[in-house]
Coordinates of C-alpha atoms in Angstrom, one line a residue:
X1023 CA 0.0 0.0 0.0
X1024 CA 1.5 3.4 -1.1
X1025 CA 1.7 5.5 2.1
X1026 CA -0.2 9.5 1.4
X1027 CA -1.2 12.0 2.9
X1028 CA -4.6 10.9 3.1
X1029 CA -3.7 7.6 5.0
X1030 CA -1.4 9.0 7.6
X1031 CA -4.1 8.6 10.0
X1032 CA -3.9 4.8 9.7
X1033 CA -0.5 4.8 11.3
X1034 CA -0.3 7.7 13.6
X1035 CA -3.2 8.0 15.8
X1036 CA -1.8 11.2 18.1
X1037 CA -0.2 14.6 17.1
X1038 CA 3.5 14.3 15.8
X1039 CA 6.0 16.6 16.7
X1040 CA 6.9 19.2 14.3
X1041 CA 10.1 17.7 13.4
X1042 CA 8.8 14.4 12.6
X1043 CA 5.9 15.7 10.5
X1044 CA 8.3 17.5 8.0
X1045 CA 10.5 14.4 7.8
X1046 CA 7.8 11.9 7.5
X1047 CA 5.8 14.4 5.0
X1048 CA 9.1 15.2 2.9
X1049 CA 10.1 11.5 2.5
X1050 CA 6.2 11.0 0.7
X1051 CA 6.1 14.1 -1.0
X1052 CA 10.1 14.3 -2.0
X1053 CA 10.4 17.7 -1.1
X1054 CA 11.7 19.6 1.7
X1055 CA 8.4 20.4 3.9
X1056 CA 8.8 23.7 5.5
X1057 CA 7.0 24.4 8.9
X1058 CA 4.9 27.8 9.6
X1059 CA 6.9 30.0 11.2
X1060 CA 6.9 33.8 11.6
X1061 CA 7.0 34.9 7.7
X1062 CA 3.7 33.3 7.5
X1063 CA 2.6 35.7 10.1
X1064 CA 3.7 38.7 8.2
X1065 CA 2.3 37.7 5.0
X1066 CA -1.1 37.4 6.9
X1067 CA -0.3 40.3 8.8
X1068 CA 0.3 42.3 5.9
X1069 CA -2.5 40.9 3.9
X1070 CA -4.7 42.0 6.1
X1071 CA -3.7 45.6 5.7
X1072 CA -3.9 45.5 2.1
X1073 CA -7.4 44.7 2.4
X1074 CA -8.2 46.9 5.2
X1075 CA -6.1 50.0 2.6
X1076 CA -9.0 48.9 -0.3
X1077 CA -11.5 48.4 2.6
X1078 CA -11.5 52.6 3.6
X1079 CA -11.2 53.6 0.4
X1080 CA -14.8 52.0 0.0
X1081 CA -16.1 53.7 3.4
X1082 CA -14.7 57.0 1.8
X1083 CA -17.2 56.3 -1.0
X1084 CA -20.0 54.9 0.8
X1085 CA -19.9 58.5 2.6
X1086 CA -19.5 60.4 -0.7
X1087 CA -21.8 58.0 -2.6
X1088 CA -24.1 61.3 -3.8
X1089 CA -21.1 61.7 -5.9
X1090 CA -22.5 61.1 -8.9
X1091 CA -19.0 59.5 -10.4
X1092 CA -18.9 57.3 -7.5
X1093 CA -22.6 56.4 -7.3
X1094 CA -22.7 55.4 -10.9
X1095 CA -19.8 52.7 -10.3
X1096 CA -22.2 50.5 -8.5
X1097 CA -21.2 50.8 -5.0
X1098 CA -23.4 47.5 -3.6
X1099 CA -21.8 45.2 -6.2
X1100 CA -18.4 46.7 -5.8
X1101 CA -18.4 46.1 -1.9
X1102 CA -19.5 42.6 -2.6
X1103 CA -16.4 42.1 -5.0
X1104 CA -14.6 43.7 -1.8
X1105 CA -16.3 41.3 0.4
X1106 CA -15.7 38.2 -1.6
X1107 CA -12.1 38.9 -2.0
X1108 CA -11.7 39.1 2.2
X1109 CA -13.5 36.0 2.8
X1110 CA -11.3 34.5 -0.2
X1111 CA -8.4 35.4 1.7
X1112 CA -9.3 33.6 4.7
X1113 CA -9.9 30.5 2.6
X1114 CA -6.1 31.1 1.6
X1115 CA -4.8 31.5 5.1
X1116 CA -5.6 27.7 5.4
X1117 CA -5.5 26.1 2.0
X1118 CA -2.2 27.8 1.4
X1119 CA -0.7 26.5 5.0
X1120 CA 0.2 29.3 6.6
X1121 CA -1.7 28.6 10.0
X1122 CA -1.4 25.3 11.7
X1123 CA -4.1 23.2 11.0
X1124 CA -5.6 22.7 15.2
X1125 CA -8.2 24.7 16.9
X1126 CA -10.3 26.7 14.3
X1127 CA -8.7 25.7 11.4
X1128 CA -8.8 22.1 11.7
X1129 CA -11.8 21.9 9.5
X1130 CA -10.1 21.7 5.8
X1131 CA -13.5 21.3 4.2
X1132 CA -15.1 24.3 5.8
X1133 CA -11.8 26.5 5.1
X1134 CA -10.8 25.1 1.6
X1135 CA -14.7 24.5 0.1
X1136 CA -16.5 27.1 1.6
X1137 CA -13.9 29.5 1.7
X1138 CA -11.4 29.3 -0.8
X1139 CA -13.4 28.5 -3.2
X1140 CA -16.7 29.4 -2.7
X1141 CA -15.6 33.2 -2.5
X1142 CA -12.8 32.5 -4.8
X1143 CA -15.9 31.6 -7.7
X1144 CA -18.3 34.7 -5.9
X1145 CA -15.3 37.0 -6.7
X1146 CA -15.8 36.2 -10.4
X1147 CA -19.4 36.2 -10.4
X1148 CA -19.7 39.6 -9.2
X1149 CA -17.3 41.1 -11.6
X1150 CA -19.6 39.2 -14.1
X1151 CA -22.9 40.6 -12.7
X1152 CA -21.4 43.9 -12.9
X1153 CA -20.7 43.9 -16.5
X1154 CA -23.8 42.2 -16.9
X1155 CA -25.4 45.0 -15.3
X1156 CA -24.2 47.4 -18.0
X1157 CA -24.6 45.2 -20.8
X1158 CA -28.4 45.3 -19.5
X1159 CA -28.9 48.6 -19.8
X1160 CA -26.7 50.0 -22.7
X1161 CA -26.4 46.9 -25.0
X1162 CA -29.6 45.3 -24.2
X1163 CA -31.8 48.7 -23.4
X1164 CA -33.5 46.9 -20.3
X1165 CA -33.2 48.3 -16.6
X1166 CA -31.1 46.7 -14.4
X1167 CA -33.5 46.4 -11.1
X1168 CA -35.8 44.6 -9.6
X1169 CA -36.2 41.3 -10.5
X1170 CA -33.4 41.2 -13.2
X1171 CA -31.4 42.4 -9.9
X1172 CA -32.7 39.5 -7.8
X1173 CA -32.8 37.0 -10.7
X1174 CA -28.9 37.5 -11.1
X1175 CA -28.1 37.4 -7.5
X1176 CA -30.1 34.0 -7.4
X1177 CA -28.1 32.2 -10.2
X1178 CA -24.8 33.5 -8.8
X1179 CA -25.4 32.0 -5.3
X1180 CA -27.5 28.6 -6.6
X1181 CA -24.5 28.4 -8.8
X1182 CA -21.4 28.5 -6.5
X1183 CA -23.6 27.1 -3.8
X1184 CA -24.2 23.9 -5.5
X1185 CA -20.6 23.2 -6.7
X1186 CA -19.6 23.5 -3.1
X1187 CA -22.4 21.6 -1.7
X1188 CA -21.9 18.7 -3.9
X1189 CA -18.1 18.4 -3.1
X1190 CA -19.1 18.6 0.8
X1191 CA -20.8 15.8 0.7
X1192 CA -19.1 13.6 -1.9
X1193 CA -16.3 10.9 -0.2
X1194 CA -13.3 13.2 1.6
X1195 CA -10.8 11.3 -0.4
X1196 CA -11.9 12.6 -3.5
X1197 CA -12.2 16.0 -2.9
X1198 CA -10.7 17.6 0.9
X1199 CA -9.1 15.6 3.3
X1200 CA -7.0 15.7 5.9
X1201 CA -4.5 13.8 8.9
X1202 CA -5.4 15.1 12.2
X1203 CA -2.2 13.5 13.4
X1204 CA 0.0 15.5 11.0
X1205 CA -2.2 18.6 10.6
X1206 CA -1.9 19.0 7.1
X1207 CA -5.0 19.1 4.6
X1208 CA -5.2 17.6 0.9
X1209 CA -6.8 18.2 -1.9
X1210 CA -7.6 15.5 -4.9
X1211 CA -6.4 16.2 -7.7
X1212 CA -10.0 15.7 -10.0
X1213 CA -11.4 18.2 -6.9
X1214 CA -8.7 20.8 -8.3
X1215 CA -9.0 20.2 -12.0
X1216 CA -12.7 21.2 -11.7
X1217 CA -12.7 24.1 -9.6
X1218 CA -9.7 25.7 -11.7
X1219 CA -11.6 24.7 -14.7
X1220 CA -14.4 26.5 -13.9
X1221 CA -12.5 29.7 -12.8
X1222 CA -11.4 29.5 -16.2
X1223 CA -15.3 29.5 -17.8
X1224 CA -15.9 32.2 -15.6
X1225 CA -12.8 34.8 -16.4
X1226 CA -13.7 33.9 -20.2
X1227 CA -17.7 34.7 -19.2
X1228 CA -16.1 38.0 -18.3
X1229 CA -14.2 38.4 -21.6
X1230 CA -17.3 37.7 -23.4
X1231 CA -18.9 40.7 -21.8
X1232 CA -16.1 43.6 -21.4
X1233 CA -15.8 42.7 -25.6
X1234 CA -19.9 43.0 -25.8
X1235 CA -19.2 46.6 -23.7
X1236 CA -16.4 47.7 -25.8
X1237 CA -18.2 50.8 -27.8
X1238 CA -19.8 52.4 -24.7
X1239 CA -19.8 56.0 -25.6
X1240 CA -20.8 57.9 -22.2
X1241 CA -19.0 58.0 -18.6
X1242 CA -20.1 54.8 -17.8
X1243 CA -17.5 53.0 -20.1
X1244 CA -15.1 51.3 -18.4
X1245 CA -13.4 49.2 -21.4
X1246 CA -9.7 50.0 -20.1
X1247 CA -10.4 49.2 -16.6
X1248 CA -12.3 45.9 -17.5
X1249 CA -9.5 44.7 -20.2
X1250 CA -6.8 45.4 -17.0
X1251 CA -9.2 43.4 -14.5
X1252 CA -9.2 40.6 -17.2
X1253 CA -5.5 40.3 -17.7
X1254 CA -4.8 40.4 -13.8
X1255 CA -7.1 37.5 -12.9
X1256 CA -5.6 35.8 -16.0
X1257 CA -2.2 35.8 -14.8
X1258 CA -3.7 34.8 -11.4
X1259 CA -5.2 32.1 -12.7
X1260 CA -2.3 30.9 -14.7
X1261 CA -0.2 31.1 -11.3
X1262 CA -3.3 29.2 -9.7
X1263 CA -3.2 26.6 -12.5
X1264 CA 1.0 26.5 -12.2
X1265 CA 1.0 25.9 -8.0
X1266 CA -2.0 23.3 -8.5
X1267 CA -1.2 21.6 -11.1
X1268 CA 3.1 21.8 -11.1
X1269 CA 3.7 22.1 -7.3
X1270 CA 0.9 20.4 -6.4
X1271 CA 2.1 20.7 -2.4
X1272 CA 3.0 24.0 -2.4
X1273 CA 1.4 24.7 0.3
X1274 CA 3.8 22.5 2.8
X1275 CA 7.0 25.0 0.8
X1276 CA 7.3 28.5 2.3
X1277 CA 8.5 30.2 -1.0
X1278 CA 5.6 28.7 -3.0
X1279 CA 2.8 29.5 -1.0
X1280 CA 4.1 33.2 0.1
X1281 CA 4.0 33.9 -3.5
X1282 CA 0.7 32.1 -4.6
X1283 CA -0.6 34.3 -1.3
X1284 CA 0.9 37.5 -2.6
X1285 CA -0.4 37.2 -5.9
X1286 CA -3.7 36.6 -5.1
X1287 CA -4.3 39.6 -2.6
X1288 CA -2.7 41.7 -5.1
X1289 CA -5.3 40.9 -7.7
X1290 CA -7.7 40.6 -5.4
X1291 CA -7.6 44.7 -4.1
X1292 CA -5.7 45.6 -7.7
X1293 CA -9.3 44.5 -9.2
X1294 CA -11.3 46.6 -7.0
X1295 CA -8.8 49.7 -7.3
X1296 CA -9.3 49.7 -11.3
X1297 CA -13.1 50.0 -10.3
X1298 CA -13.3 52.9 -7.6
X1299 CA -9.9 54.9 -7.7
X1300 CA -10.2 57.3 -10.0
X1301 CA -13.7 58.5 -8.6
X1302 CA -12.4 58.2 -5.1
X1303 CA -9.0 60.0 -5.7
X1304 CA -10.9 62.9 -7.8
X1305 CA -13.8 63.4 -5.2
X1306 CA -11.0 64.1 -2.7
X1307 CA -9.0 66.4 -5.1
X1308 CA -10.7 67.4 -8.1
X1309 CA -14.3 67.5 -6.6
X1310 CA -16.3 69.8 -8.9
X1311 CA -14.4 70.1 -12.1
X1312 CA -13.9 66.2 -12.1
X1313 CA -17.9 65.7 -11.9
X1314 CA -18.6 68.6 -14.3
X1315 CA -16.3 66.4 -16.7
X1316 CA -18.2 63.2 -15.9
X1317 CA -21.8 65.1 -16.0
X1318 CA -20.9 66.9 -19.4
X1319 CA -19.7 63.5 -21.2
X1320 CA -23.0 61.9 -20.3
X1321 CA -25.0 64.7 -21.9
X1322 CA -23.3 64.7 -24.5
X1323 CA -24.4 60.8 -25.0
X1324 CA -27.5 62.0 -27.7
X1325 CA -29.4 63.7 -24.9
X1326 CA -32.3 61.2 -25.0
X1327 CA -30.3 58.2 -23.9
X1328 CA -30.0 59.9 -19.7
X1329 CA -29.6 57.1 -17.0
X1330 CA -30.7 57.5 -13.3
X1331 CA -27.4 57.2 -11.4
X1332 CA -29.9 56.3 -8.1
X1333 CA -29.0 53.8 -6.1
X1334 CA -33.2 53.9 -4.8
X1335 CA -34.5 53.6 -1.3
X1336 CA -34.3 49.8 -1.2
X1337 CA -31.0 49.2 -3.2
X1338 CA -32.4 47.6 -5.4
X1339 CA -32.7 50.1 -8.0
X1340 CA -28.8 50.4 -9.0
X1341 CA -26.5 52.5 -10.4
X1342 CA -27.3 51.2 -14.1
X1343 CA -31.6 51.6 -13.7
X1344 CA -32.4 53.3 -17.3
X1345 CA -35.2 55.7 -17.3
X1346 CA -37.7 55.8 -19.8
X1347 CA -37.9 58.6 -22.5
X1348 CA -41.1 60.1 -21.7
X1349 CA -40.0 60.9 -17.8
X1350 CA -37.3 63.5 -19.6
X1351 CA -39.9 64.7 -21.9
X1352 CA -42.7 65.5 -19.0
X1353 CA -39.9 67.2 -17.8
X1354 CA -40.2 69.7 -20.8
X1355 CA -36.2 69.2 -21.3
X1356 CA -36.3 68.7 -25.0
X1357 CA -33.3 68.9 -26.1
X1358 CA -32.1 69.0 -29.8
X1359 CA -28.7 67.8 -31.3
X1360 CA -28.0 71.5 -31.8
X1361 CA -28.2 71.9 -28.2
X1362 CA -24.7 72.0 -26.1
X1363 CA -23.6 73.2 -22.8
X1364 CA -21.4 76.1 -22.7
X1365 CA -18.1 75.9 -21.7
X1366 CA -17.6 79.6 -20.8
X1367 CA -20.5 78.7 -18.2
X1368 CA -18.2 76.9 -16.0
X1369 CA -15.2 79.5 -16.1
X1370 CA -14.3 81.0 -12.9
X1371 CA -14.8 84.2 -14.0
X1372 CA -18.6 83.6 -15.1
X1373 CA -19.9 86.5 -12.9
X1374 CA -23.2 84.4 -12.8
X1375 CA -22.0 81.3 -10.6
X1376 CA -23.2 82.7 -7.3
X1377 CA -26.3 83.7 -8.4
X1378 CA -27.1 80.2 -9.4
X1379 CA -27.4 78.9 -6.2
X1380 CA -30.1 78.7 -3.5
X1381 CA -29.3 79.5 0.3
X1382 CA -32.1 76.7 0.5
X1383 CA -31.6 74.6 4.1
X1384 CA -33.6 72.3 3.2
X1385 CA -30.6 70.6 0.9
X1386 CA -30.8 67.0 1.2
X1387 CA -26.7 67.1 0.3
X1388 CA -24.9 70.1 2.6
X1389 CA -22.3 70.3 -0.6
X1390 CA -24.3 72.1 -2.9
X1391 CA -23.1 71.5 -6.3
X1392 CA -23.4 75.1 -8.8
X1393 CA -24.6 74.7 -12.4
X1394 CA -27.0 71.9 -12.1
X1395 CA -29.1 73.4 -15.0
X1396 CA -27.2 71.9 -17.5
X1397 CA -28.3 68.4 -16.7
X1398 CA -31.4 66.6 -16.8
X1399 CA -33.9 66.9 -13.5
X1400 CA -32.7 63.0 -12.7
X1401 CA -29.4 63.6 -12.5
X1402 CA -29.7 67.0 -10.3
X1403 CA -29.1 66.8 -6.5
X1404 CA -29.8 70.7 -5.7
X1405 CA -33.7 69.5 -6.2
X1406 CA -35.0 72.8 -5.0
X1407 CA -37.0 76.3 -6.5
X1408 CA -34.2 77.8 -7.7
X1409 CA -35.1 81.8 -7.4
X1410 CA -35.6 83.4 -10.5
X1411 CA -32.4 85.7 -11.5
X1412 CA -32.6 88.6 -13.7
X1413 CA -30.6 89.1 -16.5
X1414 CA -28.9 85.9 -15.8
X1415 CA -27.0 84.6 -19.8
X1416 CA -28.5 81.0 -20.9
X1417 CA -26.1 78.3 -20.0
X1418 CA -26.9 76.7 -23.9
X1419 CA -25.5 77.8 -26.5
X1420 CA -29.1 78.6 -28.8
X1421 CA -29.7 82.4 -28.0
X1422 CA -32.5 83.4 -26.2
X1423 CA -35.7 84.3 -27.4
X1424 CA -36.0 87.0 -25.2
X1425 CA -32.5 88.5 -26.4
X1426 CA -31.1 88.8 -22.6
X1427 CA -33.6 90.5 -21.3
X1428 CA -36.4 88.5 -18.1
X1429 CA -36.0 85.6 -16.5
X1430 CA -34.1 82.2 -17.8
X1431 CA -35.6 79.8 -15.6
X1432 CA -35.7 76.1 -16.0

């Protein structure tokens, strides 16, 4: 009978020493077998700070999510990415062997399964439902809420639910198992040529959609930032597919799994830093010019083709909700292709600026935001009486009818 890691049980029925495990271990697995010691408790350590880095900047936009730049990245979605990729990281803490396998973590199945990959495959999927989200609205013209919300959340968790379910209760040797005795954990090899092999489906369902997104013409494209997010988890999953696959014990050698550790919380926070940092970094810095920018672009997009950048009472209305064409028209906003918003408008010496603005204390936002006339009603968040201002020049670039002279109010 050939003596592995799965059967070490059989001969050993207490705890080994440390020294004996490595020896006993190496002489199966022909390879040096090095114990957790303290680098494994500064890769945790300072994995743990990458995420909590990534983790702020996301409370930073949570408390500026009326920004519209921010708000229309989807914050719910992106803080589930965020989410998925912690959680994924605690899977790795044990799968990858830097934590002793006693106490806590002496449950490979529960760590490796539910943890490593579960969130490893919710990762994906919510980068996919993201994409998907926009594909809905600008590819498809249907809103992304409501029950196409709920309907994509359910086949993302029935999905990834059932693949872990069915390998929890299939025989341990054939998928997660592990020597008490020797505190080490193993996974079968057909257990890791199906979970990577799905990764794989799901990185090329992504693919699939950032090509489908590719001629976005507003702010919401996001075709660099996708394409980069695609090539990262590639080479993560080639790394994945390299450790599995070519050191299939990497995670009893302490060079091996540091790196496969490294990597992954790299693209794990890289991912969700393509997504949110430049809104984040230009809310702190370039506040108003930045979203004047963004707001301009979008109305710019044909005029009749406005999105509601809302994330709605419930959440369940997101970033990507579409609004129907004859909500702008009841608003009397009929704008024609010869319509444009005036640059000159926005200069600092436009005498006009202060006047635009309400002393209103009924603001919803206390950052009141100048020049909100230039948008449509859906996208204002100064939705107030604005009083009327003689003599004030038309922020569009077709002359008045009056010739300068009464009122120009919206």
């Amino acid at each position: 009978m050939q003596l592995t890691l799965s059967s070490l049980d059989m001969f050993f029925t207490t705890p080994v020493d440390s020294e004996t495990r490595s020896r006993i271990i190496g002489g199966i697995i022909k390879k040096t077998v090095d114990p957790v010691d303290t680098a494994d408790t500064i890769v945790i350590a300072v994995g743990s700070v990458i995420f909590g880095i990534t983790l702020i900047m996301i409370i930073y936009a949570w408390f500026n999510r009326n920004y519209r730049p921010i708000r229309a990245k989807n914050l719910v979605w992106t803080t589930s990415i965020h989410i998925a990729g912690i959680l994924w990281f605690l899977g790795n803490i044990v799968a990858n062997g830097h934590v002793k396998i006693v106490g806590a973590f002496a449950h490979c199945k529960l760590w490796i399964l539910w943890f490593r990959i579960f969130f490893c495959y919710v990762f994906a999927s919510m980068v996919i439902v993201r994409l998907y989200a926009l594909d809905r609205v600008f590819n498809q013209n249907k809103p992304f809420r409501g029950r196409a919300n709920l309907i994509a959340v359910g086949v993302v968790a029935a999905f990834n639910v059932l693949f872990c379910l069915i390998a929890q209760f299939i025989n341990s040797d054939l998928t997660v198992s592990q020597s008490t005795s020797f505190a080490v954990c193993d996974v079968n090899m057909g257990l890791r040529i199906a979970a990577i092999t799905i990764q794989w489906v799901l990185w090329l369902g992504v693919a699939v959609l950032i090509y489908r997104l590719r001629n976005i013409q507003s702010s919401f494209n996001e075709f660099r930032e996708s394409l980069t997010i695609f090539i990262v988890a590639i080479l993560t999953l080639i790394d994945t597919s390299i450790n599995n696959f070519v050191f299939r014990y990497y995670p009893l050698m302490m060079k091996h799994r540091i790196e496969k550790t490294a990597v992954d919380v790299l693209a794990a926070n890289i991912m969700v830093w393509l997504i949110l940092a430049q809104p984040v970094y230009n809310c702190m810095f370039n506040r108003r010019r930045y979203e004047t920018g963004w707001l301009e672009k979008l109305t710019k997009d044909g005029h009749k083709k406005e999105y509601d950048v809302s994330s709605g009472q419930a959440g369940l209305t997101t970033a990507y909700a579409k609004m129907n064409d004859s909500q702008f028209q009841e608003t009397q906003l009929n704008f024609s292709s010869s319509d444009g918003i005036d640059p000159a408008y926005y200069g600092s010496g436009n005498p006009y600026d202060n006047a635009t603005l309400s002393g209103d204390a009924t603001l919803r936002n206390p950052e009141v935001y100048i020049n909100q006339d230039s948008i449509p009603i859906a996208l204002r968040t100064n939705l107030h009486i604005h009083r009327p201002v003689l003599n004030t020049p038309s922020m569009f670039n077709r002359p008045s009818s009056n010739n300068g002279e009464g009122r120009n109010v919206i």
